Amino acid sequence: MSAAAFPHRVCPATGLKVSTKAESLIKVNAVVAVVSLLVGAIAALLLVLTRWQAVHLLPAVWYYRILGVHGMNMLIFFIIYFEMAVLWFASTVLLNSRPATPRLGWFSFFLMIAGSALVEWAQWSGRADVLFTSYPPLKAHPLFYLGIILFAVGALTVVGIFFATLVIAKREKTYEGSMPLVVYGAATAAIIAVITLLHGALIYIPTFLWSLGLIKTVDPEVYRLFWWALGHSSQQINVAAMVSVWYLLSALTIGGVVLNEKVSRSAFVLYVLFISMASAHHLLVDPGFSSAWKIVNTSYFMYMAVLASMIHGFTVPAGMELGMRLRGYTDGLFGWLRRAPWGDPGFSAMVFSIVVFGFVGGITGVTLGTEQINIIAHNTLRIPGHFHATVVSGTAMAFMGVTYYVLPLIFQRKVAFWKLAKIQPYLFALGMLLLSMGMTFAGSFGVPRRHWDISFSQAPFDVPFNPAVDLVLAVMGIGGILAVTGALSFIAIAVKSVFFGEPVGTWQTGTDVVGIPQGLTRPPVHAANVDELNEKLHDPARGIAAATPGTLVLVGVFLVAFIVYYFTNWKLLSFLWRVG
Amino acid sequence: MLTKVHTGLDPVPGVWWKPAHKAEKVWVAIAFAWCMVLFAMMPLWHWKGGQNPSGVRRRVDPQKFFARTMEFAKQYKIGDDRGIPIVAPPVGAEVYLTGMTFQWYPILQLQAGAKYKLHMSSLDMNHGFSLFPMNINFQVVPGYDYALDVTPTAAGDFRIICNEFCGIGHHTMVGRVIVVDASGKPVADNASAVVRDREAK
């Protein structure tokens, strides 16, 4: 191993080298991510209290304005700053490496900050009341588009530095063999990020020029095509990053293992190959495209990216189950799950992320993204009902979970408000689940998304919604309040820990310490004879269900839920007017 | 041979391309088969199903499309409601509907069980055609004519909600579609879409 000297400290928990320069970049990106989350969460509260028709808090102008602010801060700023931190972490810490060009890293960071500041200014000052998607002919102030372009260039540069760091680590032989699965997953997220951000450049640069008056028109349909190659594909960066975080948390919290590298890595490759076709999900009932194009693209070419998620949906829980069984938790079908560390917020957040992402986000996503079923879903509240289950309950929840480990390991601070931290994932997951379900049911009655007033008090004709809509919107409202409480708790914990937190110090293995997750105080190590045990569990004579029987039951339940939901929607569709 | 037990944080020495265990193979096979079902359903519904977003799509000048809509409205106008013409085209006709900030033009009166070719486009922004209470949704994009064969199944008084943000008055943009039954009754009994005339109150 090359002894390439670079300023670092050795992590007492993992023995990994933590580059000092990378560490600062991880910290600043994580802090800005949390600030964006705060802005987005306050916006979320205002929005949910407006959409809850019985409360109807904001005036129309501010509802639409804050809706744009919420989208940018949550979907772009919070998530991408956090992902920048993940990229810095995965390429340096996990590979024992120094970062390539930390100086350019700082430059990119400030470029992103400048971009974010321009966007925030344009939105808050009412110069960009075009919502998150900014579909032309709606036009915003040129600096709004410029801000997004600067942000994207900064992010793209960080992705480039990530790849350069992988090369450095390989060349300096900071690790042996192939990179760990978590880094591999992060690398696929980075590749998808390149594809995504290039699409963003392709559409935002002409739109910027159009807003300056240098180009006459931007075709609204072409814009929608390219914009969604940014807008949806960027959510696929999140999926790849989130799945990597699942593998990471599974390893840290309960010693979850990788069943088979070939299967998990191939699934990540499927993401890279097919996931950027998802732009079509937003164009299924658009006039610009043929049905053949819609079918091929909405299905990610025969659902190959869905296959990838279904593979991870098996390998992640199976890896958890096997890891626990190999550590001696072998009782029954679900002893491994029952005896897992539910008081470790890193663990509970991971489990809720997997369950809600899969059962709610995944199933609704594939169903709504079916060419014809989209007719009963497009632009209704079913759509935000779906993506709050994926990107919030899935990605944001996973990122919150990993933060409980980042605080002691990277910031070297104890997790503040420890008791609150232990219940925070429960609060947040419950709130988001109610919110998603409330939105989904409201959307099934035809309640539109992005709409200030479904009482239609100023409209020429009345629209008498089914009274059940009031009920499900109340569920959405209560869920939203709970979820925002969960998010604000998370922010309070993170801010207190980072800025006023107790130094983590050293701790004795086997003793619980307030403010340090269980995965660190009681590290989930495997016994020395673990390979032997593993061989025994996988003995072909014991059948296919010997190693991970509990997971087989869980994925069976998942598949049945999927099939029922999917065909129920076809049935509902068949009741409509004939159209085609 | 199984790989040495390791987590996703460990680098993997040697070759990691090793055969999967049977449980994984079975799950991948099941998942793949399900993906094929998901895929097959879409072409199948084009062939056997009654609701498809295919239609005829062409580029069109927004002004020209609106002019065509007004001509159509003039030709078949039978009355008006709140200043918007009510238009009753003959069965099988080409029907035109224009979305504009913040109005759907005109009001359509169709016959249940009859097939029409419904042309939709926008004069200005993106709009969303959302037929209430059927919950049938289409994107209406300026510069594109989306022509769909439409057969209303039952009489009633329907609304068109705009469900794509089109500006500050977006939430006031509601249109109307009347579907009469074979006897030509103007509004059939439809409990979930009763016309409540605010002005009459």
PDB file of N, CA, C and O in Angstrom, chain A residues 97-150:
ATOM      1  N   SER A  97      -8.596   7.627   0.823  1.00  0.00           N
ATOM      2  CA  SER A  97      -7.852   8.419  -0.154  1.00  0.00           C
ATOM      3  C   SER A  97      -7.887   9.906   0.162  1.00  0.00           C
ATOM      4  O   SER A  97      -8.696  10.375   0.951  1.00  0.00           O
ATOM      5  N   ARG A  98      -6.980  10.636  -0.518  1.00  0.00           N
ATOM      6  CA  ARG A  98      -7.047  12.099  -0.492  1.00  0.00           C
ATOM      7  C   ARG A  98      -7.977  12.542  -1.608  1.00  0.00           C
ATOM      8  O   ARG A  98      -8.134  11.814  -2.598  1.00  0.00           O
ATOM      9  N   PRO A  99      -8.587  13.712  -1.497  1.00  0.00           N
ATOM     10  CA  PRO A  99      -9.442  14.175  -2.586  1.00  0.00           C
ATOM     11  C   PRO A  99      -8.601  14.782  -3.702  1.00  0.00           C
ATOM     12  O   PRO A  99      -7.542  15.355  -3.446  1.00  0.00           O
ATOM     13  N   ALA A 100      -9.067  14.649  -4.943  1.00  0.00           N
ATOM     14  CA  ALA A 100      -8.425  15.361  -6.042  1.00  0.00           C
ATOM     15  C   ALA A 100      -8.837  16.823  -5.929  1.00  0.00           C
ATOM     16  O   ALA A 100      -9.991  17.124  -5.624  1.00  0.00           O
ATOM     17  N   THR A 101      -7.921  17.716  -6.168  1.00  0.00           N
ATOM     18  CA  THR A 101      -8.161  19.165  -6.227  1.00  0.00           C
ATOM     19  C   THR A 101      -9.227  19.699  -5.264  1.00  0.00           C
ATOM     20  O   THR A 101     -10.273  20.163  -5.695  1.00  0.00           O
ATOM     21  N   PRO A 102      -8.944  19.654  -3.950  1.00  0.00           N
ATOM     22  CA  PRO A 102      -9.907  20.252  -3.018  1.00  0.00           C
ATOM     23  C   PRO A 102     -10.143  21.738  -3.296  1.00  0.00           C
ATOM     24  O   PRO A 102     -11.222  22.257  -3.013  1.00  0.00           O
ATOM     25  N   ARG A 103      -9.154  22.409  -3.885  1.00  0.00           N
ATOM     26  CA  ARG A 103      -9.329  23.840  -4.168  1.00  0.00           C
ATOM     27  C   ARG A 103     -10.441  24.074  -5.179  1.00  0.00           C
ATOM     28  O   ARG A 103     -11.295  24.937  -5.016  1.00  0.00           O
ATOM     29  N   LEU A 104     -10.400  23.249  -6.247  1.00  0.00           N
ATOM     30  CA  LEU A 104     -11.480  23.339  -7.230  1.00  0.00           C
ATOM     31  C   LEU A 104     -12.804  22.949  -6.574  1.00  0.00           C
ATOM     32  O   LEU A 104     -13.854  23.481  -6.902  1.00  0.00           O
ATOM     33  N   GLY A 105     -12.706  22.037  -5.601  1.00  0.00           N
ATOM     34  CA  GLY A 105     -13.894  21.652  -4.841  1.00  0.00           C
ATOM     35  C   GLY A 105     -14.511  22.849  -4.144  1.00  0.00           C
ATOM     36  O   GLY A 105     -15.738  23.040  -4.163  1.00  0.00           O
ATOM     37  N   TRP A 106     -13.678  23.671  -3.541  1.00  0.00           N
ATOM     38  CA  TRP A 106     -14.190  24.868  -2.869  1.00  0.00           C
ATOM     39  C   TRP A 106     -14.761  25.858  -3.869  1.00  0.00           C
ATOM     40  O   TRP A 106     -15.792  26.477  -3.639  1.00  0.00           O
ATOM     41  N   PHE A 107     -14.063  25.978  -5.013  1.00  0.00           N
ATOM     42  CA  PHE A 107     -14.565  26.876  -6.049  1.00  0.00           C
ATOM     43  C   PHE A 107     -15.969  26.427  -6.493  1.00  0.00           C
ATOM     44  O   PHE A 107     -16.893  27.237  -6.593  1.00  0.00           O
ATOM     45  N   SER A 108     -16.107  25.117  -6.715  1.00  0.00           N
ATOM     46  CA  SER A 108     -17.412  24.592  -7.133  1.00  0.00           C
ATOM     47  C   SER A 108     -18.464  24.852  -6.073  1.00  0.00           C
ATOM     48  O   SER A 108     -19.606  25.196  -6.382  1.00  0.00           O
ATOM     49  N   PHE A 109     -18.047  24.665  -4.833  1.00  0.00           N
ATOM     50  CA  PHE A 109     -18.996  24.887  -3.736  1.00  0.00           C
ATOM     51  C   PHE A 109     -19.519  26.329  -3.769  1.00  0.00           C
ATOM     52  O   PHE A 109     -20.721  26.574  -3.684  1.00  0.00           O
ATOM     53  N   PHE A 110     -18.598  27.281  -3.934  1.00  0.00           N
ATOM     54  CA  PHE A 110     -19.042  28.680  -3.932  1.00  0.00           C
ATOM     55  C   PHE A 110     -19.853  29.021  -5.184  1.00  0.00           C
ATOM     56  O   PHE A 110     -20.748  29.861  -5.145  1.00  0.00           O
ATOM     57  N   LEU A 111     -19.537  28.340  -6.272  1.00  0.00           N
ATOM     58  CA  LEU A 111     -20.348  28.517  -7.486  1.00  0.00           C
ATOM     59  C   LEU A 111     -21.792  28.063  -7.220  1.00  0.00           C
ATOM     60  O   LEU A 111     -22.755  28.741  -7.585  1.00  0.00           O
ATOM     61  N   MET A 112     -21.902  26.931  -6.545  1.00  0.00           N
ATOM     62  CA  MET A 112     -23.236  26.416  -6.213  1.00  0.00           C
ATOM     63  C   MET A 112     -23.958  27.361  -5.263  1.00  0.00           C
ATOM     64  O   MET A 112     -25.158  27.609  -5.404  1.00  0.00           O
ATOM     65  N   ILE A 113     -23.215  27.901  -4.300  1.00  0.00           N
ATOM     66  CA  ILE A 113     -23.811  28.842  -3.358  1.00  0.00           C
ATOM     67  C   ILE A 113     -24.319  30.085  -4.101  1.00  0.00           C
ATOM     68  O   ILE A 113     -25.437  30.559  -3.879  1.00  0.00           O
ATOM     69  N   ALA A 114     -23.489  30.588  -5.018  1.00  0.00           N
ATOM     70  CA  ALA A 114     -23.892  31.776  -5.780  1.00  0.00           C
ATOM     71  C   ALA A 114     -25.158  31.466  -6.577  1.00  0.00           C
ATOM     72  O   ALA A 114     -26.101  32.276  -6.615  1.00  0.00           O
ATOM     73  N   GLY A 115     -25.170  30.294  -7.204  1.00  0.00           N
ATOM     74  CA  GLY A 115     -26.346  29.889  -7.981  1.00  0.00           C
ATOM     75  C   GLY A 115     -27.587  29.812  -7.111  1.00  0.00           C
ATOM     76  O   GLY A 115     -28.645  30.356  -7.447  1.00  0.00           O
ATOM     77  N   SER A 116     -27.444  29.167  -5.949  1.00  0.00           N
ATOM     78  CA  SER A 116     -28.591  29.033  -5.045  1.00  0.00           C
ATOM     79  C   SER A 116     -29.091  30.406  -4.615  1.00  0.00           C
ATOM     80  O   SER A 116     -30.299  30.641  -4.541  1.00  0.00           O
ATOM     81  N   ALA A 117     -28.149  31.313  -4.311  1.00  0.00           N
ATOM     82  CA  ALA A 117     -28.537  32.637  -3.826  1.00  0.00           C
ATOM     83  C   ALA A 117     -29.352  33.374  -4.886  1.00  0.00           C
ATOM     84  O   ALA A 117     -30.372  34.003  -4.583  1.00  0.00           O
ATOM     85  N   LEU A 118     -28.920  33.273  -6.152  1.00  0.00           N
ATOM     86  CA  LEU A 118     -29.659  33.945  -7.241  1.00  0.00           C
ATOM     87  C   LEU A 118     -31.077  33.375  -7.347  1.00  0.00           C
ATOM     88  O   LEU A 118     -32.049  34.132  -7.502  1.00  0.00           O
ATOM     89  N   VAL A 119     -31.174  32.055  -7.260  1.00  0.00           N
ATOM     90  CA  VAL A 119     -32.490  31.419  -7.377  1.00  0.00           C
ATOM     91  C   VAL A 119     -33.399  31.864  -6.229  1.00  0.00           C
ATOM     92  O   VAL A 119     -34.554  32.251  -6.433  1.00  0.00           O
ATOM     93  N   GLU A 120     -32.852  31.830  -5.011  1.00  0.00           N
ATOM     94  CA  GLU A 120     -33.655  32.225  -3.845  1.00  0.00           C
ATOM     95  C   GLU A 120     -34.124  33.675  -3.997  1.00  0.00           C
ATOM     96  O   GLU A 120     -35.283  34.003  -3.746  1.00  0.00           O
ATOM     97  N   TRP A 121     -33.202  34.534  -4.424  1.00  0.00           N
ATOM     98  CA  TRP A 121     -33.551  35.945  -4.581  1.00  0.00           C
ATOM     99  C   TRP A 121     -34.677  36.114  -5.600  1.00  0.00           C
ATOM    100  O   TRP A 121     -35.673  36.794  -5.348  1.00  0.00           O
ATOM    101  N   ALA A 122     -34.514  35.437  -6.747  1.00  0.00           N
ATOM    102  CA  ALA A 122     -35.524  35.582  -7.806  1.00  0.00           C
ATOM    103  C   ALA A 122     -36.882  35.080  -7.327  1.00  0.00           C
ATOM    104  O   ALA A 122     -37.916  35.697  -7.582  1.00  0.00           O
ATOM    105  N   GLN A 123     -36.860  33.953  -6.612  1.00  0.00           N
ATOM    106  CA  GLN A 123     -38.137  33.382  -6.180  1.00  0.00           C
ATOM    107  C   GLN A 123     -38.807  34.218  -5.106  1.00  0.00           C
ATOM    108  O   GLN A 123     -39.986  34.553  -5.206  1.00  0.00           O
ATOM    109  N   TRP A 124     -38.049  34.567  -4.068  1.00  0.00           N
ATOM    110  CA  TRP A 124     -38.663  35.287  -2.944  1.00  0.00           C
ATOM    111  C   TRP A 124     -39.127  36.678  -3.355  1.00  0.00           C
ATOM    112  O   TRP A 124     -40.077  37.211  -2.793  1.00  0.00           O
ATOM    113  N   SER A 125     -38.429  37.282  -4.335  1.00  0.00           N
ATOM    114  CA  SER A 125     -38.811  38.639  -4.731  1.00  0.00           C
ATOM    115  C   SER A 125     -39.916  38.620  -5.783  1.00  0.00           C
ATOM    116  O   SER A 125     -40.255  39.664  -6.337  1.00  0.00           O
ATOM    117  N   GLY A 126     -40.436  37.436  -6.094  1.00  0.00           N
ATOM    118  CA  GLY A 126     -41.547  37.380  -7.050  1.00  0.00           C
ATOM    119  C   GLY A 126     -41.119  37.541  -8.489  1.00  0.00           C
ATOM    120  O   GLY A 126     -41.933  37.828  -9.356  1.00  0.00           O
ATOM    121  N   ARG A 127     -39.829  37.344  -8.773  1.00  0.00           N
ATOM    122  CA  ARG A 127     -39.370  37.458 -10.150  1.00  0.00           C
ATOM    123  C   ARG A 127     -39.331  36.109 -10.863  1.00  0.00           C
ATOM    124  O   ARG A 127     -38.862  36.010 -11.991  1.00  0.00           O
ATOM    125  N   ALA A 128     -39.772  35.077 -10.165  1.00  0.00           N
ATOM    126  CA  ALA A 128     -39.749  33.742 -10.778  1.00  0.00           C
ATOM    127  C   ALA A 128     -40.971  32.948 -10.322  1.00  0.00           C
ATOM    128  O   ALA A 128     -40.852  31.848  -9.812  1.00  0.00           O
ATOM    129  N   ASP A 129     -42.158  33.531 -10.542  1.00  0.00           N
ATOM    130  CA  ASP A 129     -43.380  32.820 -10.173  1.00  0.00           C
ATOM    131  C   ASP A 129     -43.763  31.833 -11.270  1.00  0.00           C
ATOM    132  O   ASP A 129     -44.820  31.925 -11.895  1.00  0.00           O
ATOM    133  N   VAL A 130     -42.868  30.900 -11.509  1.00  0.00           N
ATOM    134  CA  VAL A 130     -43.058  29.955 -12.613  1.00  0.00           C
ATOM    135  C   VAL A 130     -43.041  28.525 -12.089  1.00  0.00           C
ATOM    136  O   VAL A 130     -42.948  27.566 -12.868  1.00  0.00           O
ATOM    137  N   LEU A 131     -43.123  28.372 -10.784  1.00  0.00           N
ATOM    138  CA  LEU A 131     -43.004  27.081 -10.111  1.00  0.00           C
ATOM    139  C   LEU A 131     -41.654  26.418 -10.433  1.00  0.00           C
ATOM    140  O   LEU A 131     -40.836  26.943 -11.187  1.00  0.00           O
ATOM    141  N   PHE A 132     -41.480  25.260  -9.820  1.00  0.00           N
ATOM    142  CA  PHE A 132     -40.229  24.520  -9.927  1.00  0.00           C
ATOM    143  C   PHE A 132     -39.897  24.171 -11.376  1.00  0.00           C
ATOM    144  O   PHE A 132     -38.743  24.199 -11.792  1.00  0.00           O
ATOM    145  N   THR A 133     -40.936  23.851 -12.155  1.00  0.00           N
ATOM    146  CA  THR A 133     -40.706  23.351 -13.510  1.00  0.00           C
ATOM    147  C   THR A 133     -40.479  24.457 -14.540  1.00  0.00           C
ATOM    148  O   THR A 133     -39.956  24.172 -15.614  1.00  0.00           O
ATOM    149  N   SER A 134     -40.886  25.670 -14.229  1.00  0.00           N
ATOM    150  CA  SER A 134     -40.742  26.841 -15.115  1.00  0.00           C
ATOM    151  C   SER A 134     -41.010  26.543 -16.592  1.00  0.00           C
ATOM    152  O   SER A 134     -40.193  26.856 -17.451  1.00  0.00           O
ATOM    153  N   TYR A 135     -42.174  25.935 -16.864  1.00  0.00           N
ATOM    154  CA  TYR A 135     -42.532  25.633 -18.258  1.00  0.00           C
ATOM    155  C   TYR A 135     -42.724  26.912 -19.051  1.00  0.00           C
ATOM    156  O   TYR A 135     -43.589  27.713 -18.728  1.00  0.00           O
ATOM    157  N   PRO A 136     -41.955  27.122 -20.142  1.00  0.00           N
ATOM    158  CA  PRO A 136     -42.296  28.233 -21.007  1.00  0.00           C
ATOM    159  C   PRO A 136     -43.651  27.945 -21.660  1.00  0.00           C
ATOM    160  O   PRO A 136     -43.993  26.769 -21.806  1.00  0.00           O
ATOM    161  N   PRO A 137     -44.394  28.930 -22.053  1.00  0.00           N
ATOM    162  CA  PRO A 137     -44.085  30.359 -22.138  1.00  0.00           C
ATOM    163  C   PRO A 137     -44.084  31.115 -20.797  1.00  0.00           C
ATOM    164  O   PRO A 137     -43.885  32.333 -20.824  1.00  0.00           O
ATOM    165  N   LEU A 138     -44.303  30.476 -19.654  1.00  0.00           N
ATOM    166  CA  LEU A 138     -44.111  31.193 -18.392  1.00  0.00           C
ATOM    167  C   LEU A 138     -42.651  31.648 -18.370  1.00  0.00           C
ATOM    168  O   LEU A 138     -41.758  30.865 -18.686  1.00  0.00           O
ATOM    169  N   LYS A 139     -42.411  32.887 -17.982  1.00  0.00           N
ATOM    170  CA  LYS A 139     -41.045  33.394 -18.061  1.00  0.00           C
ATOM    171  C   LYS A 139     -40.610  33.992 -16.726  1.00  0.00           C
ATOM    172  O   LYS A 139     -41.357  34.750 -16.111  1.00  0.00           O
ATOM    173  N   ALA A 140     -39.419  33.631 -16.294  1.00  0.00           N
ATOM    174  CA  ALA A 140     -38.867  34.183 -15.055  1.00  0.00           C
ATOM    175  C   ALA A 140     -37.759  35.176 -15.378  1.00  0.00           C
ATOM    176  O   ALA A 140     -37.358  35.322 -16.534  1.00  0.00           O
ATOM    177  N   HIS A 141     -37.262  35.830 -14.343  1.00  0.00           N
ATOM    178  CA  HIS A 141     -36.124  36.746 -14.484  1.00  0.00           C
ATOM    179  C   HIS A 141     -34.901  35.956 -14.964  1.00  0.00           C
ATOM    180  O   HIS A 141     -34.672  34.845 -14.493  1.00  0.00           O
ATOM    181  N   PRO A 142     -34.095  36.520 -15.870  1.00  0.00           N
ATOM    182  CA  PRO A 142     -32.928  35.773 -16.383  1.00  0.00           C
ATOM    183  C   PRO A 142     -32.014  35.236 -15.280  1.00  0.00           C
ATOM    184  O   PRO A 142     -31.426  34.162 -15.429  1.00  0.00           O
ATOM    185  N   LEU A 143     -31.887  35.979 -14.182  1.00  0.00           N
ATOM    186  CA  LEU A 143     -30.966  35.531 -13.137  1.00  0.00           C
ATOM    187  C   LEU A 143     -31.441  34.235 -12.464  1.00  0.00           C
ATOM    188  O   LEU A 143     -30.633  33.512 -11.876  1.00  0.00           O
ATOM    189  N   PHE A 144     -32.719  33.955 -12.539  1.00  0.00           N
ATOM    190  CA  PHE A 144     -33.230  32.686 -12.014  1.00  0.00           C
ATOM    191  C   PHE A 144     -32.617  31.527 -12.789  1.00  0.00           C
ATOM    192  O   PHE A 144     -32.068  30.582 -12.210  1.00  0.00           O
ATOM    193  N   TYR A 145     -32.682  31.639 -14.135  1.00  0.00           N
ATOM    194  CA  TYR A 145     -32.108  30.565 -14.961  1.00  0.00           C
ATOM    195  C   TYR A 145     -30.591  30.522 -14.805  1.00  0.00           C
ATOM    196  O   TYR A 145     -29.997  29.452 -14.740  1.00  0.00           O
ATOM    197  N   LEU A 146     -29.982  31.716 -14.740  1.00  0.00           N
ATOM    198  CA  LEU A 146     -28.525  31.768 -14.588  1.00  0.00           C
ATOM    199  C   LEU A 146     -28.111  31.087 -13.278  1.00  0.00           C
ATOM    200  O   LEU A 146     -27.120  30.345 -13.224  1.00  0.00           O
ATOM    201  N   GLY A 147     -28.883  31.332 -12.228  1.00  0.00           N
ATOM    202  CA  GLY A 147     -28.592  30.716 -10.930  1.00  0.00           C
ATOM    203  C   GLY A 147     -28.590  29.202 -11.027  1.00  0.00           C
ATOM    204  O   GLY A 147     -27.682  28.526 -10.515  1.00  0.00           O
ATOM    205  N   ILE A 148     -29.589  28.657 -11.720  1.00  0.00           N
ATOM    206  CA  ILE A 148     -29.667  27.196 -11.860  1.00  0.00           C
ATOM    207  C   ILE A 148     -28.464  26.690 -12.663  1.00  0.00           C
ATOM    208  O   ILE A 148     -27.867  25.663 -12.335  1.00  0.00           O
ATOM    209  N   ILE A 149     -28.100  27.447 -13.697  1.00  0.00           N
ATOM    210  CA  ILE A 149     -26.960  27.016 -14.530  1.00  0.00           C
ATOM    211  C   ILE A 149     -25.672  27.011 -13.698  1.00  0.00           C
ATOM    212  O   ILE A 149     -24.907  26.044 -13.724  1.00  0.00           O
ATOM    213  N   LEU A 150     -25.441  28.073 -12.910  1.00  0.00           N
ATOM    214  CA  LEU A 150     -24.240  28.122 -12.071  1.00  0.00           C
ATOM    215  C   LEU A 150     -24.216  26.960 -11.085  1.00  0.00           C
ATOM    216  O   LEU A 150     -23.190  26.300 -10.885  1.00  0.00           O
TER     217      LEU A 150
END
